C-alpha positions as a LaTeX table, in Angstrom:
\begin{tabular}{lrrr}
\hline
Residue & $x$ (\AA) & $y$ (\AA) & $z$ (\AA) \\
\hline
Ile1 & 34.56 & 197.38 & 155.87 \\
Tyr2 & 33.03 & 199.79 & 158.39 \\
Ser3 & 33.44 & 198.90 & 162.07 \\
Tyr4 & 32.33 & 200.68 & 165.20 \\
Phe5 & 33.17 & 200.52 & 168.90 \\
Asp6 & 30.78 & 201.13 & 171.74 \\
Cys7 & 30.42 & 200.36 & 175.44 \\
Thr8 & 27.67 & 197.80 & 175.92 \\
Gly9 & 27.21 & 198.44 & 179.63 \\
Gly10 & 28.62 & 197.97 & 183.11 \\
Arg11 & 28.58 & 199.71 & 186.48 \\
Tyr12 & 27.80 & 203.12 & 185.00 \\
Asp13 & 25.24 & 204.41 & 182.52 \\
Glu14 & 27.83 & 206.71 & 180.94 \\
Val15 & 31.41 & 206.28 & 179.80 \\
Cys16 & 34.13 & 208.94 & 179.61 \\
Phe17 & 36.02 & 208.21 & 176.40 \\
Phe18 & 39.80 & 208.56 & 176.62 \\
Gly19 & 43.11 & 207.19 & 175.34 \\
Leu20 & 42.66 & 206.80 & 171.58 \\
Gln21 & 45.07 & 209.57 & 170.57 \\
Tyr22 & 47.99 & 207.90 & 172.31 \\
Tyr23 & 47.51 & 204.61 & 170.48 \\
Leu24 & 47.03 & 206.35 & 167.14 \\
Lys25 & 50.24 & 208.36 & 167.47 \\
Lys26 & 52.23 & 205.50 & 168.97 \\
Tyr27 & 51.28 & 202.70 & 166.59 \\
Leu28 & 49.30 & 203.84 & 163.55 \\
Val29 & 50.62 & 207.19 & 162.31 \\
Gly30 & 53.18 & 207.46 & 159.50 \\
Gln31 & 55.01 & 204.60 & 157.80 \\
Val32 & 54.27 & 201.63 & 160.02 \\
Val33 & 54.76 & 198.93 & 157.37 \\
Thr34 & 58.35 & 198.19 & 156.30 \\
Val35 & 60.16 & 195.34 & 154.57 \\
Asp36 & 61.88 & 194.37 & 157.81 \\
Lys37 & 58.56 & 194.15 & 159.64 \\
Ile38 & 56.99 & 192.08 & 156.85 \\
Asn39 & 59.91 & 189.66 & 156.89 \\
Ala40 & 59.85 & 189.40 & 160.68 \\
Ala41 & 56.10 & 188.73 & 160.65 \\
Glu42 & 56.46 & 186.02 & 158.05 \\
Arg43 & 59.19 & 184.29 & 160.08 \\
Phe44 & 56.98 & 184.47 & 163.16 \\
Phe45 & 53.99 & 182.94 & 161.40 \\
Arg46 & 56.13 & 180.15 & 159.97 \\
Asp47 & 57.40 & 179.24 & 163.43 \\
His48 & 54.03 & 179.70 & 165.10 \\
Phe49 & 52.19 & 177.41 & 162.70 \\
Ala50 & 55.02 & 174.97 & 162.03 \\
His51 & 53.97 & 172.14 & 164.34 \\
Glu52 & 53.92 & 168.82 & 162.49 \\
Gln53 & 50.45 & 168.08 & 163.83 \\
Phe54 & 49.01 & 170.76 & 161.55 \\
Ala55 & 51.41 & 170.46 & 158.60 \\
Phe56 & 50.36 & 173.62 & 156.75 \\
Asp57 & 51.66 & 173.82 & 153.22 \\
Glu58 & 53.63 & 176.75 & 151.83 \\
Lys59 & 50.62 & 178.38 & 150.22 \\
Thr60 & 48.62 & 178.32 & 153.45 \\
Leu61 & 51.53 & 179.70 & 155.47 \\
Lys62 & 51.92 & 182.60 & 153.05 \\
Leu63 & 48.18 & 183.26 & 153.19 \\
Met64 & 48.16 & 183.38 & 157.00 \\
Ser65 & 51.05 & 185.84 & 157.15 \\
Asn66 & 49.27 & 187.97 & 154.51 \\
Arg67 & 52.56 & 189.00 & 152.96 \\
Asp68 & 50.87 & 190.09 & 149.74 \\
Gly69 & 48.51 & 192.40 & 151.65 \\
Trp70 & 51.27 & 194.10 & 153.60 \\
Glu71 & 53.50 & 194.42 & 150.53 \\
Tyr72 & 50.58 & 196.06 & 148.73 \\
Ile73 & 50.31 & 198.67 & 151.51 \\
Leu74 & 54.07 & 199.23 & 151.39 \\
Lys75 & 54.07 & 199.70 & 147.62 \\
Gln76 & 50.80 & 201.56 & 147.06 \\
His77 & 50.68 & 203.62 & 150.27 \\
Glu78 & 54.38 & 203.86 & 151.18 \\
Gly79 & 53.74 & 201.83 & 154.31 \\
Arg80 & 50.98 & 204.09 & 155.65 \\
Leu81 & 47.77 & 202.40 & 156.68 \\
Pro82 & 44.78 & 203.18 & 154.40 \\
Ile83 & 42.24 & 203.61 & 157.17 \\
Leu84 & 39.93 & 206.37 & 158.37 \\
Ile85 & 39.18 & 206.57 & 162.09 \\
Lys86 & 36.50 & 208.88 & 163.47 \\
Ala87 & 35.84 & 209.33 & 167.17 \\
Val88 & 34.11 & 211.52 & 169.70 \\
Pro89 & 36.52 & 214.04 & 171.32 \\
Glu90 & 38.50 & 212.50 & 174.15 \\
Gly91 & 37.06 & 213.37 & 177.53 \\
Thr92 & 33.52 & 213.31 & 176.14 \\
Val93 & 30.89 & 211.65 & 178.34 \\
Val94 & 28.79 & 209.28 & 176.23 \\
Ser95 & 25.81 & 207.12 & 177.16 \\
Ile96 & 26.42 & 203.37 & 176.97 \\
Lys97 & 25.59 & 201.66 & 173.67 \\
Glu98 & 26.37 & 204.84 & 171.71 \\
Val99 & 29.22 & 204.80 & 169.18 \\
Leu100 & 32.60 & 205.99 & 170.46 \\
Leu101 & 34.65 & 205.52 & 167.30 \\
Thr102 & 34.45 & 204.07 & 163.81 \\
Val103 & 37.10 & 202.48 & 161.61 \\
Glu104 & 36.92 & 202.23 & 157.82 \\
Asn105 & 39.40 & 201.09 & 155.19 \\
Thr106 & 39.94 & 203.66 & 152.44 \\
Asp107 & 41.36 & 201.20 & 149.90 \\
Pro108 & 38.98 & 198.40 & 148.83 \\
Asn109 & 41.94 & 196.04 & 148.43 \\
Cys110 & 42.62 & 196.43 & 152.16 \\
Phe111 & 39.18 & 195.37 & 153.38 \\
Trp112 & 40.88 & 193.03 & 155.87 \\
Leu113 & 42.73 & 195.85 & 157.64 \\
Thr114 & 39.74 & 197.21 & 159.56 \\
Ser115 & 39.20 & 194.07 & 161.60 \\
Tyr116 & 42.95 & 193.42 & 161.80 \\
Leu117 & 43.39 & 196.53 & 163.95 \\
Glu118 & 40.63 & 195.64 & 166.39 \\
Ser119 & 42.88 & 194.11 & 169.06 \\
Leu120 & 45.12 & 197.19 & 169.16 \\
Leu121 & 42.26 & 199.68 & 169.27 \\
Met122 & 40.55 & 197.71 & 172.04 \\
Gln123 & 43.45 & 198.74 & 174.29 \\
Met124 & 41.65 & 202.06 & 174.73 \\
Trp125 & 39.22 & 200.34 & 177.11 \\
Phe126 & 41.76 & 200.50 & 179.93 \\
Pro127 & 42.30 & 204.29 & 179.93 \\
Thr128 & 38.60 & 204.77 & 179.21 \\
Thr129 & 37.71 & 202.62 & 182.23 \\
Val130 & 40.12 & 204.54 & 184.47 \\
Cys131 & 38.78 & 207.83 & 183.16 \\
Thr132 & 35.18 & 206.74 & 183.75 \\
Gln133 & 35.90 & 205.50 & 187.27 \\
Ser134 & 37.77 & 208.68 & 188.20 \\
Arg135 & 34.95 & 210.84 & 186.88 \\
Ala136 & 32.43 & 208.91 & 189.02 \\
Gln137 & 34.63 & 209.37 & 192.07 \\
Lys138 & 35.00 & 213.07 & 191.27 \\
Asn139 & 31.23 & 213.44 & 191.19 \\
Ile140 & 30.95 & 211.82 & 194.63 \\
Ile141 & 33.58 & 214.20 & 196.01 \\
Leu142 & 31.82 & 217.20 & 194.48 \\
Lys143 & 28.51 & 216.08 & 195.99 \\
Tyr144 & 29.87 & 216.11 & 199.52 \\
Leu145 & 31.89 & 219.27 & 199.03 \\
Arg146 & 28.65 & 221.00 & 198.14 \\
Glu147 & 26.71 & 219.45 & 201.02 \\
Thr148 & 29.34 & 220.44 & 203.60 \\
Gly149 & 29.76 & 223.94 & 202.21 \\
Thr150 & 33.45 & 223.36 & 201.60 \\
Gly151 & 33.39 & 224.69 & 198.07 \\
Glu152 & 34.19 & 222.98 & 194.82 \\
Ser153 & 37.42 & 224.72 & 193.85 \\
Ser154 & 39.66 & 222.18 & 195.60 \\
His155 & 38.10 & 219.00 & 194.19 \\
Lys156 & 40.91 & 218.38 & 191.69 \\
Phe157 & 43.31 & 217.80 & 194.59 \\
Lys158 & 41.12 & 215.40 & 196.58 \\
Leu159 & 42.07 & 212.05 & 195.05 \\
His160 & 45.72 & 211.03 & 194.61 \\
Asp161 & 46.85 & 208.30 & 192.24 \\
Phe162 & 49.61 & 206.09 & 193.68 \\
Gly163 & 48.91 & 203.16 & 191.40 \\
Phe164 & 52.24 & 202.77 & 189.59 \\
Gln165 & 53.35 & 199.77 & 191.65 \\
Glu166 & 50.16 & 197.86 & 190.90 \\
Met167 & 50.23 & 198.37 & 187.14 \\
Ala168 & 51.05 & 195.70 & 184.57 \\
Gly169 & 53.83 & 197.84 & 183.10 \\
Val170 & 55.16 & 201.33 & 182.53 \\
Glu171 & 52.98 & 201.98 & 179.46 \\
Cys172 & 49.94 & 200.77 & 181.37 \\
Ser173 & 50.71 & 203.09 & 184.27 \\
Ala174 & 51.23 & 206.07 & 181.96 \\
Ile175 & 48.00 & 205.82 & 179.99 \\
Gly176 & 46.00 & 204.85 & 183.08 \\
Gly177 & 47.47 & 207.70 & 185.09 \\
Leu178 & 46.61 & 210.09 & 182.30 \\
Gly179 & 43.02 & 208.87 & 182.33 \\
His180 & 42.87 & 209.83 & 186.01 \\
Leu181 & 44.22 & 213.30 & 185.17 \\
Val182 & 41.12 & 214.08 & 183.12 \\
Ser183 & 39.26 & 214.59 & 186.41 \\
Phe184 & 42.04 & 215.32 & 188.91 \\
Ser185 & 45.29 & 217.28 & 189.09 \\
Ile186 & 47.41 & 215.57 & 191.72 \\
Pro187 & 48.59 & 212.09 & 190.76 \\
Asp188 & 51.96 & 210.65 & 191.65 \\
Met189 & 51.95 & 208.48 & 188.55 \\
Leu190 & 54.93 & 210.31 & 187.08 \\
Ser191 & 55.00 & 208.08 & 184.00 \\
Ala192 & 51.82 & 209.84 & 182.85 \\
Leu193 & 53.48 & 213.24 & 182.58 \\
Pro194 & 55.87 & 212.60 & 179.64 \\
Leu195 & 52.98 & 210.92 & 177.81 \\
Ser196 & 50.72 & 213.91 & 178.42 \\
Arg197 & 53.41 & 216.18 & 177.01 \\
Asp198 & 54.37 & 214.08 & 174.00 \\
His199 & 50.92 & 212.92 & 172.91 \\
Tyr200 & 48.51 & 215.51 & 174.31 \\
Ser201 & 50.60 & 218.72 & 174.21 \\
Ala202 & 50.20 & 219.32 & 177.96 \\
Asp203 & 53.17 & 221.21 & 179.37 \\
Cys204 & 52.24 & 220.47 & 182.99 \\
Ala205 & 49.31 & 218.11 & 183.40 \\
Ser206 & 49.46 & 217.89 & 187.21 \\
Asn207 & 50.90 & 219.20 & 190.45 \\
Ser208 & 52.06 & 217.38 & 193.55 \\
Ile209 & 54.00 & 217.63 & 196.80 \\
Pro210 & 57.11 & 215.80 & 198.14 \\
Val211 & 56.03 & 212.61 & 199.89 \\
Ser212 & 57.66 & 209.42 & 201.18 \\
Met213 & 56.47 & 205.85 & 201.13 \\
Gly214 & 55.01 & 204.66 & 204.43 \\
Ala215 & 57.30 & 201.64 & 204.44 \\
Ile216 & 60.35 & 203.91 & 204.18 \\
Val217 & 59.22 & 206.04 & 207.11 \\
Lys218 & 58.53 & 202.98 & 209.28 \\
Ser219 & 61.85 & 201.36 & 208.56 \\
\hline
\end{tabular}
């Protein structure tokens, strides 16, 4: 099975692709299938589909948990996922409706795996959206820096990111903050910095200054 991901459209005619590498390293690299995980998944599926209204038989429950498929990957591939993912380099600006990445199973017995990973890989839309928005804002800033004769060298320090408190979680803040760092160098989303170091080999992805919250100063 050969799948592809693209951006079908939105506010912008171009999209700045970002975030895939984090999800690959975090969730898909190395031995990700183990006996414990297979057992836990099977217990979950049994509980999830156990309502008497549906009354699935044992064969159907086993089929839905796909125990045989995961055990095959564990035995034949030592728990490593037999997939091939190709993508444009992160940070690349791509026109909408052009392919950003492709996913292909490398073992014909694991044809189901390509679509199975779709929900996880779709998580890249959040950092890609942040990255695209920040790039558009950077271009606006550059436009007016040029028009006012201010010079372009300072543009990376013109838009701070204080969004940690509004994020859905720490992981969300980290990958979103890192998407902003593609275009700027002064966020205060500190959660993005360990991620940039551990997953993108960036020793120091940003710079900042000591600041205090307005509410603290007022109180």
